[in-house]
Amino acid sequence: MRTTIKLTAAVAAAAALTLGLSACSAPSDTSSSGSGKKGKDADPKATLVVAASPTPHADILNYVRDNLAEKAGLKLEVKEFNDYVLPNTATQNGEVDANFFQHKPYLDDFNKKNKTDIVPVVNVEIEPLGLYSKKIDKDADITSGHTVAVPNDATNEGRALKLLADNGVIKLKDGVGAEAKLSDIEDKKGIQFTELEAAQIPSRLADVDAAVINGNFAIGAKLNPAKDALALEKAEGNPYANFLAVKRGNEADPRIEKLSKLLNSDDVKKFIEKKFSNGAVLPAFGKAQS
């Protein structure tokens, strides 16, 4: 049975407050699956609940649930979230068993700032970051007086600034890479920057001259990275693979082990390559770096 749950912006906001309050107390020992046990002692027959961004993460998980999970003896439920905070908070509190939406630099920064203890398990895919505009045809045409929107979270903002620098839109200070902040821009070339929550940027694209948009949100906004992006991040050697993640100690959960194998299967590779044939999402399998 299809059990995907979507949170609207209003519900997500309310949930954020609730989860924020619960984060101040001790994490629950009982997951949303009701197994009552964690890690290798978790009930392998209990439903595994995974939080995910809608596209492509939930798309991939839904494919696994509908086509591969039953044969593997896995009961899978997918909860969709439209931001980058709630999936980690819910995983930390035990309200979901795992999440799939983020890369390592973002998780490291999140754990440090929120004192959470979430760890990556297995890499699945990469979504190249892109520069988009409804007003400008070439990145070289972004000049003094133009406004560019970038994600406001530390890791994605640095990644966005590096993309802009790699394509000559701005110049960063020597030695600064994907960890860049706005203060690390040596020459803005007269460009003004607007920092927005990553999920909000696609809907605000018409309000700025250009914007750097995360791959999953670009796809969700019906943007085609291969055709619409003025500049696109290279996938080869990209350290931003998105992975399945759990609260530390749950890596050996037999359900997590099953899901990890399914997410790195040939079937999922073919699904990603077919569904995202425009290159917006690329398979990036393998054990994730702890």
Short mmCIF file of C-alpha atoms in Angstrom, two decimals, residues 18-289:
data_model
loop_
_atom_site.label_atom_id
_atom_site.label_comp_id
_atom_site.label_asym_id
_atom_site.label_seq_id
_atom_site.Cartn_x
_atom_site.Cartn_y
_atom_site.Cartn_z
CA THR A 18 7.18 20.83 17.94
CA LEU A 19 10.35 19.08 16.91
CA GLY A 20 12.46 22.00 18.07
CA LEU A 21 10.95 21.73 21.53
CA SER A 22 11.34 17.96 21.66
CA ALA A 23 15.00 18.29 20.67
CA CYS A 24 15.64 19.91 24.04
CA SER A 25 14.62 16.72 25.85
CA ALA A 26 16.15 13.29 25.81
CA PRO A 27 15.64 11.45 22.49
CA SER A 28 12.98 8.78 22.47
CA ASP A 29 14.05 5.14 22.59
CA THR A 30 11.07 4.11 20.46
CA SER A 31 11.09 4.74 16.74
CA SER A 32 8.00 5.55 14.70
CA SER A 33 8.01 1.95 13.53
CA GLY A 34 7.11 0.89 17.06
CA SER A 35 9.80 -1.78 17.23
CA GLY A 36 11.07 -0.54 20.59
CA LYS A 37 14.60 -1.71 19.74
CA LYS A 38 17.47 -0.09 17.92
CA GLY A 39 20.48 -1.07 15.87
CA LYS A 40 21.12 -4.74 15.23
CA ASP A 41 18.40 -5.65 17.75
CA ALA A 42 15.65 -3.83 15.82
CA ASP A 43 12.71 -5.94 14.70
CA PRO A 44 13.46 -6.79 11.04
CA LYS A 45 9.72 -7.12 10.36
CA ALA A 46 8.83 -3.65 11.66
CA THR A 47 8.12 -0.90 9.15
CA LEU A 48 11.17 1.24 8.38
CA VAL A 49 10.22 4.92 8.23
CA VAL A 50 12.51 7.14 6.15
CA ALA A 51 12.31 10.94 5.85
CA ALA A 52 13.16 12.37 2.43
CA SER A 53 12.97 15.43 0.20
CA PRO A 54 10.28 14.89 -2.47
CA THR A 55 12.55 14.84 -5.54
CA PRO A 56 14.64 12.86 -6.24
CA HIS A 57 14.99 11.24 -2.83
CA ALA A 58 11.37 10.22 -2.23
CA ASP A 59 11.08 9.24 -5.90
CA ILE A 60 13.93 6.77 -5.46
CA LEU A 61 12.62 5.46 -2.14
CA ASN A 62 9.12 5.07 -3.55
CA TYR A 63 10.54 3.04 -6.42
CA VAL A 64 12.31 0.78 -3.93
CA ARG A 65 9.15 0.45 -1.83
CA ASP A 66 6.90 -0.34 -4.78
CA ASN A 67 9.23 -2.62 -6.73
CA LEU A 68 11.99 -4.09 -4.57
CA ALA A 69 11.18 -3.95 -0.85
CA GLU A 70 8.60 -6.72 -0.59
CA LYS A 71 10.84 -9.28 -2.26
CA ALA A 72 13.65 -8.29 0.12
CA GLY A 73 11.38 -8.68 3.14
CA LEU A 74 11.38 -4.97 3.93
CA LYS A 75 8.37 -2.86 4.91
CA LEU A 76 9.15 0.71 3.91
CA GLU A 77 7.28 3.96 4.63
CA VAL A 78 8.38 7.27 3.10
CA LYS A 79 7.72 10.63 4.76
CA GLU A 80 8.29 13.67 2.56
CA PHE A 81 9.67 16.91 4.01
CA ASN A 82 10.14 20.17 2.15
CA ASP A 83 13.09 21.55 4.10
CA TYR A 84 16.59 20.61 5.22
CA VAL A 85 16.04 20.72 9.00
CA LEU A 86 13.08 18.51 9.93
CA PRO A 87 14.44 15.23 8.45
CA ASN A 88 17.52 15.38 10.70
CA THR A 89 15.58 16.51 13.76
CA ALA A 90 13.05 13.72 13.30
CA THR A 91 15.84 11.17 12.85
CA GLN A 92 17.61 12.36 15.99
CA ASN A 93 14.40 12.19 18.03
CA GLY A 94 13.47 8.72 16.76
CA GLU A 95 10.34 9.95 15.00
CA VAL A 96 11.70 8.39 11.83
CA ASP A 97 14.30 5.65 11.48
CA ALA A 98 16.48 7.24 8.81
CA ASN A 99 16.63 10.01 6.25
CA PHE A 100 17.76 10.50 2.67
CA PHE A 101 18.23 14.08 1.44
CA GLN A 102 21.68 15.45 2.30
CA HIS A 103 25.43 15.37 1.63
CA LYS A 104 28.35 15.08 4.06
CA PRO A 105 29.37 18.76 4.35
CA TYR A 106 25.79 19.71 5.22
CA LEU A 107 25.44 16.91 7.78
CA ASP A 108 28.76 17.76 9.44
CA ASP A 109 27.68 21.38 9.80
CA PHE A 110 24.21 20.38 11.06
CA ASN A 111 25.59 17.97 13.67
CA LYS A 112 28.04 20.58 14.93
CA LYS A 113 25.46 23.35 15.23
CA ASN A 114 22.63 21.24 16.64
CA LYS A 115 24.62 18.77 18.75
CA THR A 116 22.96 15.92 16.87
CA ASP A 117 24.53 12.52 16.28
CA ILE A 118 23.53 11.48 12.78
CA VAL A 119 25.84 9.45 10.54
CA PRO A 120 25.87 8.54 6.83
CA VAL A 121 25.43 4.91 5.80
CA VAL A 122 25.51 4.53 2.03
CA ASN A 123 25.87 6.99 -0.88
CA VAL A 124 23.11 6.93 -3.50
CA GLU A 125 23.19 9.89 -5.92
CA ILE A 126 24.54 13.34 -6.77
CA GLU A 127 22.51 16.36 -7.91
CA PRO A 128 24.70 18.98 -9.61
CA LEU A 129 24.10 22.52 -8.34
CA GLY A 130 23.07 24.99 -11.04
CA LEU A 131 22.85 28.71 -11.79
CA TYR A 132 19.46 29.71 -13.25
CA SER A 133 17.77 32.87 -14.49
CA LYS A 134 14.51 33.97 -16.10
CA LYS A 135 16.07 37.25 -17.23
CA ILE A 136 19.64 36.48 -18.32
CA ASP A 137 20.81 34.12 -21.07
CA LYS A 138 24.48 33.67 -20.16
CA ASP A 139 26.43 33.66 -16.92
CA ALA A 140 28.84 36.18 -18.47
CA ASP A 141 25.94 38.66 -18.67
CA ILE A 142 25.54 38.79 -14.88
CA THR A 143 27.10 42.16 -14.12
CA SER A 144 27.11 45.09 -11.70
CA GLY A 145 23.68 45.88 -10.30
CA HIS A 146 22.28 42.40 -10.74
CA THR A 147 20.98 40.41 -7.78
CA VAL A 148 21.84 36.74 -7.30
CA ALA A 149 20.13 34.47 -4.76
CA VAL A 150 22.14 31.78 -2.98
CA PRO A 151 21.21 29.19 -0.31
CA ASN A 152 21.61 30.53 3.22
CA ASP A 153 22.91 27.34 4.88
CA ALA A 154 26.67 27.29 5.30
CA THR A 155 27.60 24.33 3.14
CA ASN A 156 25.31 25.01 0.21
CA GLU A 157 26.14 28.71 0.21
CA GLY A 158 29.85 27.91 -0.02
CA ARG A 159 29.18 25.43 -2.76
CA ALA A 160 27.11 28.05 -4.62
CA LEU A 161 29.82 30.70 -4.32
CA LYS A 162 32.41 28.25 -5.62
CA LEU A 163 30.20 27.54 -8.64
CA LEU A 164 29.94 31.27 -9.32
CA ALA A 165 33.69 31.72 -8.92
CA ASP A 166 34.50 28.73 -11.15
CA ASN A 167 32.44 30.37 -13.89
CA GLY A 168 33.92 33.86 -13.49
CA VAL A 169 30.83 35.51 -12.05
CA ILE A 170 32.73 36.52 -8.89
CA LYS A 171 36.24 36.14 -7.52
CA LEU A 172 36.95 34.45 -4.20
CA LYS A 173 39.95 35.07 -1.99
CA ASP A 174 42.94 32.83 -2.69
CA GLY A 175 42.69 29.41 -1.09
CA VAL A 176 38.94 29.60 -0.49
CA GLY A 177 36.82 26.82 -1.95
CA ALA A 178 33.47 25.23 -1.18
CA GLU A 179 33.61 26.48 2.43
CA ALA A 180 33.33 30.09 1.20
CA LYS A 181 31.14 32.72 2.85
CA LEU A 182 29.98 36.02 1.41
CA SER A 183 32.82 37.68 3.33
CA ASP A 184 35.27 35.52 1.34
CA ILE A 185 34.36 37.17 -1.95
CA GLU A 186 37.31 39.26 -3.07
CA ASP A 187 35.47 40.85 -5.99
CA LYS A 188 31.66 40.84 -6.19
CA LYS A 189 31.87 42.73 -9.49
CA GLY A 190 29.03 44.93 -8.29
CA ILE A 191 26.65 42.01 -7.83
CA GLN A 192 24.25 42.01 -4.88
CA PHE A 193 23.52 38.76 -3.05
CA THR A 194 20.27 37.60 -1.47
CA GLU A 195 20.49 34.71 0.99
CA LEU A 196 17.39 32.51 1.05
CA GLU A 197 16.42 29.10 2.41
CA ALA A 198 17.29 26.64 -0.35
CA ALA A 199 13.72 25.37 -0.68
CA GLN A 200 12.41 28.91 -1.26
CA ILE A 201 14.78 29.90 -4.05
CA PRO A 202 12.93 28.35 -7.04
CA SER A 203 9.73 30.25 -6.18
CA ARG A 204 11.73 33.48 -5.89
CA LEU A 205 13.65 33.05 -9.14
CA ALA A 206 11.55 35.67 -10.91
CA ASP A 207 12.29 38.19 -8.13
CA VAL A 208 16.06 38.14 -8.70
CA ASP A 209 18.26 38.31 -11.76
CA ALA A 210 19.75 34.86 -11.19
CA ALA A 211 19.88 32.18 -8.51
CA VAL A 212 21.90 29.14 -7.53
CA ILE A 213 19.49 26.26 -6.95
CA ASN A 214 20.03 22.82 -5.48
CA GLY A 215 19.39 20.01 -7.95
CA ASN A 216 16.41 18.46 -6.16
CA PHE A 217 14.62 21.80 -5.86
CA ALA A 218 15.40 22.66 -9.48
CA ILE A 219 13.79 19.42 -10.60
CA GLY A 220 10.80 20.03 -8.35
CA ALA A 221 10.36 23.45 -9.98
CA LYS A 222 10.31 21.86 -13.46
CA LEU A 223 13.74 23.23 -14.34
CA ASN A 224 15.92 21.09 -16.59
CA PRO A 225 19.52 21.38 -15.34
CA ALA A 226 21.03 20.20 -18.62
CA LYS A 227 19.07 22.76 -20.67
CA ASP A 228 18.11 25.58 -18.30
CA ALA A 229 21.22 26.09 -16.16
CA LEU A 230 23.55 28.94 -17.11
CA ALA A 231 26.27 27.04 -15.26
CA LEU A 232 26.21 23.55 -13.81
CA GLU A 233 28.41 21.93 -11.21
CA LYS A 234 30.55 19.07 -12.49
CA ALA A 235 29.55 15.65 -11.22
CA GLU A 236 32.93 13.95 -11.59
CA GLY A 237 34.86 14.03 -8.32
CA ASN A 238 31.97 15.81 -6.63
CA PRO A 239 32.09 15.39 -2.82
CA TYR A 240 28.38 16.12 -2.42
CA ALA A 241 26.87 12.66 -2.85
CA ASN A 242 23.50 12.31 -1.10
CA PHE A 243 23.22 9.37 1.26
CA LEU A 244 21.02 7.35 3.54
CA ALA A 245 21.63 8.49 7.14
CA VAL A 246 20.68 7.26 10.62
CA LYS A 247 21.21 8.20 14.23
CA ARG A 248 24.53 6.79 15.41
CA GLY A 249 24.10 3.26 16.73
CA ASN A 250 21.45 2.29 14.18
CA GLU A 251 23.80 1.52 11.30
CA ALA A 252 23.48 -2.23 11.95
CA ASP A 253 19.69 -2.22 11.98
CA PRO A 254 18.86 -5.18 9.67
CA ARG A 255 16.24 -3.05 7.90
CA ILE A 256 18.82 -0.33 7.21
CA GLU A 257 21.20 -2.96 5.83
CA LYS A 258 18.48 -4.24 3.49
CA LEU A 259 17.58 -0.75 2.31
CA SER A 260 21.24 0.13 1.76
CA LYS A 261 21.69 -2.86 -0.55
CA LEU A 262 18.53 -2.01 -2.47
CA LEU A 263 19.54 1.64 -2.89
CA ASN A 264 22.85 0.54 -4.41
CA SER A 265 21.33 -2.09 -6.68
CA ASP A 266 21.43 -2.25 -10.46
CA ASP A 267 17.65 -1.77 -10.49
CA VAL A 268 17.96 1.60 -8.72
CA LYS A 269 20.84 2.63 -10.98
CA LYS A 270 18.68 1.97 -14.04
CA PHE A 271 15.74 3.78 -12.47
CA ILE A 272 17.81 6.91 -11.76
CA GLU A 273 19.34 6.95 -15.24
CA LYS A 274 15.94 6.54 -16.89
CA LYS A 275 13.87 8.91 -14.76
CA PHE A 276 16.55 11.63 -14.68
CA SER A 277 17.91 11.17 -18.18
CA ASN A 278 18.73 14.89 -18.37
CA GLY A 279 21.67 14.31 -16.03
CA ALA A 280 20.08 16.21 -13.16
CA VAL A 281 20.59 13.20 -10.88
CA LEU A 282 23.46 10.74 -11.22
CA PRO A 283 24.03 7.41 -9.42
CA ALA A 284 26.85 7.64 -6.87
CA PHE A 285 26.90 4.30 -5.08
CA GLY A 286 29.21 3.09 -2.33
CA LYS A 287 29.79 3.22 1.41
CA ALA A 288 29.46 6.77 2.70
CA GLN A 289 32.37 8.43 4.49
#
